[in-house]
mmCIF file of C-alpha atoms in Angstrom:
data_model
loop_
_atom_site.group_PDB
_atom_site.id
_atom_site.type_symbol
_atom_site.label_atom_id
_atom_site.label_comp_id
_atom_site.label_asym_id
_atom_site.label_seq_id
_atom_site.Cartn_x
_atom_site.Cartn_y
_atom_site.Cartn_z
ATOM 1 C CA MET B 1 50.312 76.600 88.977
ATOM 2 C CA ALA B 2 48.625 76.300 92.350
ATOM 3 C CA VAL B 3 46.412 73.268 92.834
ATOM 4 C CA LYS B 4 43.364 75.473 93.285
ATOM 5 C CA ASP B 5 44.048 77.022 89.823
ATOM 6 C CA ASP B 6 44.605 73.664 88.129
ATOM 7 C CA PRO B 7 41.418 72.605 86.283
ATOM 8 C CA LEU B 8 42.677 68.999 86.270
ATOM 9 C CA ALA B 9 43.533 68.689 89.965
ATOM 10 C CA GLU B 10 40.372 66.796 90.936
ATOM 11 C CA THR B 11 40.444 64.698 87.774
ATOM 12 C CA ARG B 12 44.071 63.646 88.420
ATOM 13 C CA SER B 13 43.072 62.326 91.828
ATOM 14 C CA TRP B 14 41.014 59.654 90.028
ATOM 15 C CA LEU B 15 43.917 58.245 87.991
ATOM 16 C CA GLY B 16 44.116 54.484 88.537
ATOM 17 C CA ARG B 17 41.126 54.336 90.896
ATOM 18 C CA GLU B 18 38.602 51.654 89.987
ATOM 19 C CA THR B 19 34.860 52.179 90.139
ATOM 20 C CA SER B 20 32.262 49.531 89.395
ATOM 21 C CA PHE B 21 28.685 49.861 88.231
ATOM 22 C CA ASP B 22 25.930 47.905 86.518
ATOM 23 C CA GLY B 23 24.010 48.607 83.347
ATOM 24 C CA ALA B 24 20.389 49.623 83.812
ATOM 25 C CA ASP B 25 18.868 47.028 81.493
ATOM 26 C CA ALA B 26 19.272 43.517 80.137
ATOM 27 C CA VAL B 27 19.974 42.854 76.468
ATOM 28 C CA THR B 28 16.707 42.663 74.515
ATOM 29 C CA LEU B 29 15.641 41.785 70.992
ATOM 30 C CA SER B 30 13.913 45.162 70.721
ATOM 31 C CA ASP B 31 17.174 46.997 71.554
ATOM 32 C CA ILE B 32 18.923 45.068 68.791
ATOM 33 C CA ARG B 33 16.112 45.716 66.314
ATOM 34 C CA ARG B 34 16.161 49.456 66.954
ATOM 35 C CA LYS B 35 19.903 49.548 66.265
ATOM 36 C CA LEU B 36 19.603 47.529 63.037
ATOM 37 C CA GLU B 37 16.922 49.813 61.645
ATOM 38 C CA VAL B 38 19.173 52.892 61.905
ATOM 39 C CA TYR B 39 21.545 51.266 59.397
ATOM 40 C CA CYS B 40 19.011 49.105 57.511
ATOM 41 C CA PHE B 41 21.364 46.232 58.411
ATOM 42 C CA ASP B 42 19.978 42.816 57.503
ATOM 43 C CA CYS B 43 22.547 40.388 58.970
ATOM 44 C CA PRO B 44 20.440 37.360 60.079
ATOM 45 C CA LEU B 45 22.707 36.622 63.065
ATOM 46 C CA HIS B 46 20.974 39.559 64.745
ATOM 47 C CA TYR B 47 17.328 38.636 64.145
ATOM 48 C CA ASP B 48 16.991 34.966 63.066
ATOM 49 C CA PRO B 49 17.569 32.425 65.892
ATOM 50 C CA GLU B 50 17.852 29.436 63.528
ATOM 51 C CA VAL B 51 20.557 31.087 61.418
ATOM 52 C CA ALA B 52 22.425 32.213 64.538
ATOM 53 C CA ARG B 53 22.396 28.664 65.971
ATOM 54 C CA ALA B 54 23.591 27.241 62.641
ATOM 55 C CA HIS B 55 26.671 29.470 62.921
ATOM 56 C CA GLY B 56 27.702 28.624 66.465
ATOM 57 C CA TYR B 57 25.610 30.935 68.644
ATOM 58 C CA ARG B 58 22.986 29.936 71.215
ATOM 59 C CA THR B 59 20.412 32.224 69.624
ATOM 60 C CA VAL B 60 20.246 35.730 68.161
ATOM 61 C CA VAL B 61 23.438 37.602 69.050
ATOM 62 C CA ALA B 62 23.943 41.353 69.513
ATOM 63 C CA PRO B 63 26.376 43.265 67.286
ATOM 64 C CA VAL B 64 29.613 43.721 69.247
ATOM 65 C CA ALA B 65 29.509 47.483 68.669
ATOM 66 C CA MET B 66 26.224 47.580 70.619
ATOM 67 C CA THR B 67 27.774 46.417 73.900
ATOM 68 C CA GLY B 68 27.900 49.954 75.300
ATOM 69 C CA VAL B 69 24.108 50.247 75.091
ATOM 70 C CA TRP B 70 23.722 47.956 78.098
ATOM 71 C CA THR B 71 26.454 49.627 80.155
ATOM 72 C CA VAL B 72 24.536 52.892 80.524
ATOM 73 C CA PRO B 73 23.221 53.594 84.025
ATOM 74 C CA PRO B 74 19.685 55.003 84.331
ATOM 75 C CA TYR B 75 19.211 58.692 83.583
ATOM 76 C CA TRP B 76 16.736 58.902 86.451
ATOM 77 C CA THR B 77 15.500 56.570 89.193
ATOM 78 C CA PRO B 78 12.468 56.871 91.508
ATOM 79 C CA GLY B 79 13.179 59.165 94.432
ATOM 80 C CA GLU B 80 15.637 61.384 92.551
ATOM 81 C CA PRO B 81 14.751 64.956 91.549
ATOM 82 C CA PRO B 82 14.016 65.384 87.842
ATOM 83 C CA PRO B 83 17.219 66.141 85.877
ATOM 84 C CA PHE B 84 15.312 68.304 83.387
ATOM 85 C CA ALA B 85 15.055 71.981 84.330
ATOM 86 C CA PRO B 86 16.226 75.363 83.035
ATOM 87 C CA GLY B 87 19.898 75.848 83.842
ATOM 88 C CA VAL B 88 20.470 72.183 84.749
ATOM 89 C CA ARG B 89 23.224 70.562 82.728
ATOM 90 C CA GLU B 90 21.949 67.829 80.422
ATOM 91 C CA ARG B 91 23.055 64.276 81.196
ATOM 92 C CA ASN B 92 24.958 62.703 78.335
ATOM 93 C CA GLY B 93 25.025 58.952 78.960
ATOM 94 C CA THR B 94 28.255 58.757 80.966
ATOM 95 C CA ARG B 95 26.643 59.129 84.376
ATOM 96 C CA ARG B 96 28.134 56.948 87.092
ATOM 97 C CA ARG B 97 27.171 56.262 90.683
ATOM 98 C CA GLN B 98 30.502 57.827 91.705
ATOM 99 C CA GLU B 99 30.795 60.746 89.345
ATOM 100 C CA VAL B 100 34.157 62.245 88.394
ATOM 101 C CA ARG B 101 33.605 65.928 87.790
ATOM 102 C CA GLU B 102 34.506 66.623 84.169
ATOM 103 C CA PRO B 103 37.027 69.435 83.602
ATOM 104 C CA PHE B 104 36.321 72.242 81.127
ATOM 105 C CA SER B 105 32.941 73.150 79.695
ATOM 106 C CA ARG B 106 32.623 71.057 76.511
ATOM 107 C CA GLY B 107 33.598 67.637 75.281
ATOM 108 C CA PHE B 108 33.284 64.851 72.732
ATOM 109 C CA ASN B 109 34.673 61.354 72.120
ATOM 110 C CA ALA B 110 37.952 61.281 70.204
ATOM 111 C CA ALA B 111 39.225 57.678 70.032
ATOM 112 C CA ALA B 112 38.429 54.139 71.160
ATOM 113 C CA GLU B 113 39.444 50.499 70.960
ATOM 114 C CA TRP B 114 38.035 47.224 72.218
ATOM 115 C CA GLU B 115 38.812 43.543 72.360
ATOM 116 C CA ALA B 116 35.880 41.110 72.196
ATOM 117 C CA PHE B 117 35.572 37.821 74.086
ATOM 118 C CA GLU B 118 32.068 36.467 74.803
ATOM 119 C CA PRO B 119 28.998 37.251 72.634
ATOM 120 C CA LEU B 120 25.917 38.914 74.094
ATOM 121 C CA TYR B 121 22.481 37.303 74.024
ATOM 122 C CA PRO B 122 19.013 38.582 74.972
ATOM 123 C CA GLY B 123 18.671 38.393 78.759
ATOM 124 C CA ASP B 124 22.338 39.059 79.530
ATOM 125 C CA ARG B 125 23.076 41.829 82.043
ATOM 126 C CA LEU B 126 26.411 43.630 82.348
ATOM 127 C CA HIS B 127 28.773 44.634 85.154
ATOM 128 C CA MET B 128 31.562 47.145 84.562
ATOM 129 C CA VAL B 129 34.836 47.966 86.305
ATOM 130 C CA SER B 130 36.326 51.217 85.039
ATOM 131 C CA LYS B 131 39.359 53.365 85.765
ATOM 132 C CA LEU B 132 40.891 56.598 84.512
ATOM 133 C CA THR B 133 44.250 55.713 82.917
ATOM 134 C CA LYS B 134 45.614 58.819 81.182
ATOM 135 C CA LEU B 135 45.344 62.613 81.028
ATOM 136 C CA GLU B 136 46.973 64.502 78.147
ATOM 137 C CA PRO B 137 46.533 68.309 78.180
ATOM 138 C CA LYS B 138 46.336 69.733 74.669
ATOM 139 C CA THR B 139 45.514 72.946 72.835
ATOM 140 C CA THR B 140 43.565 72.453 69.600
ATOM 141 C CA ARG B 141 41.745 74.770 67.180
ATOM 142 C CA LEU B 142 38.715 74.422 69.477
ATOM 143 C CA GLY B 143 40.559 75.659 72.560
ATOM 144 C CA ASP B 144 42.590 74.575 75.602
ATOM 145 C CA GLY B 145 41.650 71.153 76.907
ATOM 146 C CA VAL B 146 42.660 67.628 77.809
ATOM 147 C CA PHE B 147 42.384 64.160 76.305
ATOM 148 C CA ILE B 148 41.008 61.767 78.955
ATOM 149 C CA THR B 149 41.369 57.995 78.579
ATOM 150 C CA ASN B 150 39.339 55.438 80.539
ATOM 151 C CA GLU B 151 39.618 51.635 80.502
ATOM 152 C CA THR B 152 36.607 49.439 81.270
ATOM 153 C CA ARG B 153 36.270 45.684 81.702
ATOM 154 C CA ILE B 154 32.747 44.593 80.799
ATOM 155 C CA SER B 155 31.493 41.252 82.099
ATOM 156 C CA LYS B 156 28.198 39.453 82.263
ATOM 157 C CA GLN B 157 26.826 39.232 85.783
ATOM 158 C CA SER B 158 27.454 35.501 85.402
ATOM 159 C CA GLY B 159 31.178 36.391 85.326
ATOM 160 C CA GLU B 160 32.019 35.854 81.628
ATOM 161 C CA LEU B 161 34.277 38.570 80.191
ATOM 162 C CA VAL B 162 32.584 40.290 77.244
ATOM 163 C CA LEU B 163 34.780 43.239 76.292
ATOM 164 C CA ILE B 164 37.807 45.243 77.345
ATOM 165 C CA THR B 165 37.412 48.762 76.033
ATOM 166 C CA ARG B 166 39.472 51.952 76.133
ATOM 167 C CA GLY B 167 37.908 55.260 75.250
ATOM 168 C CA THR B 168 39.423 58.729 74.924
ATOM 169 C CA GLY B 169 37.424 61.932 75.108
ATOM 170 C CA PHE B 170 38.499 65.541 74.616
ATOM 171 C CA ARG B 171 37.297 68.110 77.156
ATOM 172 C CA TYR B 172 37.897 71.778 76.307
ATOM 173 C CA ASP B 173 36.882 75.400 76.680
ATOM 174 C CA PRO B 174 36.023 76.787 73.226
ATOM 175 C CA THR B 175 37.957 79.810 71.940
ATOM 176 C CA PRO B 176 36.103 82.935 70.784
ATOM 177 C CA ASP B 177 37.387 82.288 67.238
ATOM 178 C CA SER B 178 35.958 78.754 67.119
ATOM 179 C CA LEU B 179 32.609 79.982 68.419
ATOM 180 C CA GLU B 180 32.461 82.793 65.869
ATOM 181 C CA SER B 181 33.406 80.429 63.039
ATOM 182 C CA ALA B 182 30.677 78.002 64.064
ATOM 183 C CA ARG B 183 28.136 80.807 64.406
ATOM 184 C CA LYS B 184 28.814 81.999 60.847
ATOM 185 C CA ALA B 185 28.977 78.534 59.268
ATOM 186 C CA PRO B 186 26.142 78.022 56.772
ATOM 187 C CA VAL B 187 23.704 75.195 57.424
ATOM 188 C CA GLU B 188 23.474 73.147 54.246
ATOM 189 C CA ALA B 189 20.216 71.461 53.328
ATOM 190 C CA PRO B 190 20.560 67.669 53.240
ATOM 191 C CA PRO B 191 20.342 65.968 49.838
ATOM 192 C CA ALA B 192 16.824 65.069 48.727
ATOM 193 C CA VAL B 193 17.604 61.400 48.066
ATOM 194 C CA GLU B 194 19.356 58.477 49.726
ATOM 195 C CA GLN B 195 22.641 57.107 48.403
ATOM 196 C CA PRO B 196 22.256 55.169 45.125
ATOM 197 C CA PRO B 197 21.133 51.600 45.903
ATOM 198 C CA GLU B 198 24.040 50.128 43.940
ATOM 199 C CA SER B 199 26.500 51.813 46.343
ATOM 200 C CA SER B 200 25.815 49.160 49.015
ATOM 201 C CA PRO B 201 24.557 46.096 47.123
ATOM 202 C CA VAL B 202 22.455 43.409 48.747
ATOM 203 C CA VAL B 203 24.623 40.865 50.587
ATOM 204 C CA ASP B 204 24.394 37.148 49.853
ATOM 205 C CA TRP B 205 24.591 35.895 53.443
ATOM 206 C CA SER B 206 25.035 32.296 52.257
ATOM 207 C CA ARG B 207 28.472 33.237 50.910
ATOM 208 C CA GLN B 208 31.366 32.648 53.330
ATOM 209 C CA VAL B 209 34.880 34.087 52.974
ATOM 210 C CA ARG B 210 37.588 31.727 54.234
ATOM 211 C CA PHE B 211 41.123 32.381 55.422
ATOM 212 C CA GLY B 212 42.631 30.944 52.231
ATOM 213 C CA ASP B 213 40.479 33.227 50.068
ATOM 214 C CA VAL B 214 42.057 36.375 51.483
ATOM 215 C CA GLN B 215 45.300 38.013 50.368
ATOM 216 C CA VAL B 216 47.234 40.943 51.823
ATOM 217 C CA GLY B 217 46.187 44.060 49.926
ATOM 218 C CA ASP B 218 42.600 42.930 49.328
ATOM 219 C CA GLU B 219 40.070 45.754 49.505
ATOM 220 C CA VAL B 220 36.813 45.113 51.350
ATOM 221 C CA PRO B 221 33.676 46.201 49.440
ATOM 222 C CA PRO B 222 32.642 49.650 50.715
ATOM 223 C CA TYR B 223 29.500 50.262 52.732
ATOM 224 C CA HIS B 224 27.566 53.547 52.445
ATOM 225 C CA ILE B 225 24.967 55.330 54.530
ATOM 226 C CA TRP B 226 23.447 58.776 54.128
ATOM 227 C CA LEU B 227 22.886 60.925 57.227
ATOM 228 C CA ASN B 228 20.077 63.302 57.988
ATOM 229 C CA TYR B 229 18.953 64.740 61.317
ATOM 230 C CA GLN B 230 16.515 61.912 61.898
ATOM 231 C CA ARG B 231 19.126 59.199 61.368
ATOM 232 C CA ILE B 232 21.670 60.822 63.685
ATOM 233 C CA VAL B 233 19.027 61.255 66.402
ATOM 234 C CA MET B 234 17.846 57.648 65.905
ATOM 235 C CA SER B 235 21.466 56.521 66.264
ATOM 236 C CA VAL B 236 22.085 58.258 69.592
ATOM 237 C CA ALA B 237 18.650 57.194 70.852
ATOM 238 C CA ALA B 238 19.410 53.550 70.058
ATOM 239 C CA ASP B 239 22.720 53.954 71.937
ATOM 240 C CA ARG B 240 21.178 55.896 74.858
ATOM 241 C CA MET B 241 24.008 58.437 74.519
ATOM 242 C CA PHE B 242 22.158 61.742 74.509
ATOM 243 C CA SER B 243 25.038 64.219 74.483
ATOM 244 C CA SER B 244 23.543 67.435 73.146
ATOM 245 C CA ILE B 245 26.109 67.822 70.352
ATOM 246 C CA HIS B 246 24.369 64.883 68.630
ATOM 247 C CA HIS B 247 20.858 66.344 68.570
ATOM 248 C CA ASN B 248 20.911 70.064 69.424
ATOM 249 C CA ARG B 249 22.383 72.354 66.764
ATOM 250 C CA GLU B 250 22.512 75.394 69.057
ATOM 251 C CA ILE B 251 24.509 73.562 71.726
ATOM 252 C CA ALA B 252 26.778 71.994 69.084
ATOM 253 C CA ARG B 253 27.547 75.440 67.680
ATOM 254 C CA ALA B 254 28.038 76.849 71.166
ATOM 255 C CA GLY B 255 30.869 74.305 71.470
ATOM 256 C CA GLY B 256 32.547 75.455 68.244
ATOM 257 C CA LEU B 257 31.064 72.749 65.986
ATOM 258 C CA ASN B 258 29.372 73.551 62.675
ATOM 259 C CA ASP B 259 26.315 71.378 63.332
ATOM 260 C CA ILE B 260 25.267 68.252 65.246
ATOM 261 C CA ILE B 261 27.696 65.369 64.681
ATOM 262 C CA PHE B 262 27.493 61.622 64.154
ATOM 263 C CA ASN B 263 28.324 59.687 67.323
ATOM 264 C CA THR B 264 31.322 57.462 68.133
ATOM 265 C CA ARG B 265 29.236 54.315 68.495
ATOM 266 C CA GLY B 266 27.836 55.080 65.060
ATOM 267 C CA TYR B 267 31.332 54.868 63.587
ATOM 268 C CA GLU B 268 31.949 51.628 65.497
ATOM 269 C CA MET B 269 28.763 50.176 64.037
ATOM 270 C CA MET B 270 29.817 51.256 60.546
ATOM 271 C CA PHE B 271 33.141 49.469 61.019
ATOM 272 C CA GLU B 272 31.365 46.313 62.171
ATOM 273 C CA ILE B 273 28.841 46.357 59.334
ATOM 274 C CA THR B 274 31.555 46.941 56.716
ATOM 275 C CA LEU B 275 33.509 43.942 58.017
ATOM 276 C CA ARG B 276 30.481 41.680 58.573
ATOM 277 C CA ARG B 277 29.143 42.213 55.045
ATOM 278 C CA TRP B 278 32.536 41.050 53.734
ATOM 279 C CA MET B 279 33.535 38.273 56.127
ATOM 280 C CA GLY B 280 30.222 36.403 56.289
ATOM 281 C CA LEU B 281 28.342 34.770 59.153
ATOM 282 C CA ASP B 282 31.206 32.544 60.366
ATOM 283 C CA GLY B 283 33.657 35.420 60.745
ATOM 284 C CA ARG B 284 34.300 36.871 64.190
ATOM 285 C CA ILE B 285 35.470 40.335 65.151
ATOM 286 C CA ARG B 286 38.259 39.863 67.695
ATOM 287 C CA LYS B 287 39.565 43.408 68.097
ATOM 288 C CA MET B 288 38.506 46.848 66.954
ATOM 289 C CA GLY B 289 40.962 49.722 67.137
ATOM 290 C CA PRO B 290 42.671 51.666 68.225
ATOM 291 C CA PHE B 291 40.659 53.992 66.046
ATOM 292 C CA ARG B 292 40.039 57.688 66.270
ATOM 293 C CA MET B 293 37.656 60.247 64.920
ATOM 294 C CA VAL B 294 39.460 62.576 62.509
ATOM 295 C CA LYS B 295 36.751 64.890 61.145
ATOM 296 C CA ASN B 296 33.140 65.435 62.119
ATOM 297 C CA SER B 297 30.229 64.161 60.033
ATOM 298 C CA HIS B 298 27.000 66.155 59.801
ATOM 299 C CA PRO B 299 23.473 65.867 58.413
ATOM 300 C CA GLY B 300 23.572 65.684 54.625
ATOM 301 C CA ASP B 301 26.789 63.626 54.515
ATOM 302 C CA THR B 302 27.079 60.254 52.805
ATOM 303 C CA LEU B 303 29.522 58.116 54.810
ATOM 304 C CA THR B 304 31.603 55.346 53.285
ATOM 305 C CA GLY B 305 32.997 52.496 55.382
ATOM 306 C CA ARG B 306 36.126 50.866 53.949
ATOM 307 C CA ALA B 307 38.788 48.338 54.936
ATOM 308 C CA ARG B 308 41.958 46.800 53.497
ATOM 309 C CA VAL B 309 43.788 43.599 54.481
ATOM 310 C CA VAL B 310 47.287 44.346 55.809
ATOM 311 C CA ASN B 311 48.316 40.994 57.345
ATOM 312 C CA LYS B 312 47.142 37.416 57.926
ATOM 313 C CA GLU B 313 48.357 34.637 60.204
ATOM 314 C CA ILE B 314 47.263 31.379 61.762
ATOM 315 C CA LYS B 315 47.565 31.562 65.534
ATOM 316 C CA ASN B 316 46.498 28.766 67.871
ATOM 317 C CA GLY B 317 44.638 27.204 64.975
ATOM 318 C CA GLU B 318 42.674 30.378 64.252
ATOM 319 C CA GLY B 319 42.906 32.262 60.957
ATOM 320 C CA LEU B 320 43.435 35.920 61.907
ATOM 321 C CA ILE B 321 43.155 38.807 59.463
ATOM 322 C CA GLN B 322 44.405 42.306 60.299
ATOM 323 C CA LEU B 323 42.839 45.221 58.452
ATOM 324 C CA GLU B 324 43.105 48.955 58.148
ATOM 325 C CA ILE B 325 39.623 50.429 58.549
ATOM 326 C CA GLY B 326 38.144 53.844 57.925
ATOM 327 C CA VAL B 327 35.073 55.957 57.333
ATOM 328 C CA ASP B 328 35.040 58.835 54.841
ATOM 329 C CA ASN B 329 32.599 61.711 54.498
ATOM 330 C CA PRO B 330 32.317 64.014 51.447
ATOM 331 C CA ARG B 331 34.954 66.402 52.806
ATOM 332 C CA ASP B 332 37.609 64.159 54.284
ATOM 333 C CA GLU B 333 38.457 61.048 56.251
ATOM 334 C CA ALA B 334 36.099 60.970 59.242
ATOM 335 C CA ALA B 335 37.524 58.041 61.260
ATOM 336 C CA ARG B 336 40.370 55.568 60.895
ATOM 337 C CA GLY B 337 41.925 52.680 62.752
ATOM 338 C CA GLU B 338 42.555 48.959 62.607
ATOM 339 C CA ALA B 339 40.716 45.717 63.284
ATOM 340 C CA THR B 340 41.382 41.990 63.664
ATOM 341 C CA VAL B 341 38.879 39.357 62.563
ATOM 342 C CA SER B 342 39.005 35.558 62.434
ATOM 343 C CA LEU B 343 37.869 33.530 59.428
ATOM 344 C CA PRO B 344 37.327 29.787 58.985
ATOM 345 C CA VAL B 345 40.575 28.051 58.050
#
């Protein structure tokens, strides 16, 4: 294939090249609050300064899964032309000062992993160094495309390392069959009620799980949320990741999807909430993933977060627990992966 006919030629030229950029905004209490309300998540580490200080933090701390919120560059800055006009491609939250042109016409996130180091507090600002690390061409039921993996080191502007993250997206050109299937797919009305309240019981945040309390094979209590259009849109708005497949049914179906879909950072937050509700306020999430999205979740679905202990060890005086993690929707497994947390010894 000649270079001019290779849809990945320009993308390949970016392999291994580092680009750096800054997030548009500092961490704020209001950002954290808006994320918590999507999930009705009442962990006091994220809203009560006294409780947070009693458990080793300087003040209220952000959920680790929120870190990406403050890495997003501005969608528009004074002096730029408006990005909103007929025929202009919508910006999706991955805009960079040095943009790599994305191959193929459609795309979505497929897999991710991250390792956590320093917690985030209100007022912190983030600096990112990112590079393209892998291209894997693939043909799926949606069409011909490529899996694209990027690695990003996220630091505070004070220099403290916050997160190392690797994300994989799938870019593709939809096949006529996938478009026709999506066009004909019925749109189901969401259920009229939320999940039963007993499905995710109230957490006693004064209870602390310790390393010695945990055995290999233990199942973590499940966590449930019900999705409707409003909740999915609130989720992507809180994350500032406005890819159209998360809020525009017509564009989602034009890409071969049956309806708008729950976003990757939503699954990450479900993983974190499932683990936090079990491990208590003195637990720490050290590593999340690798995990990948398996099936899409749509409005009307009740999602169930789950986890199971697969190993435990004491390393450098720290009690580490390895778990298999997953999210199920009514049809199938929606996401799966692994996580490592530390518990008091």
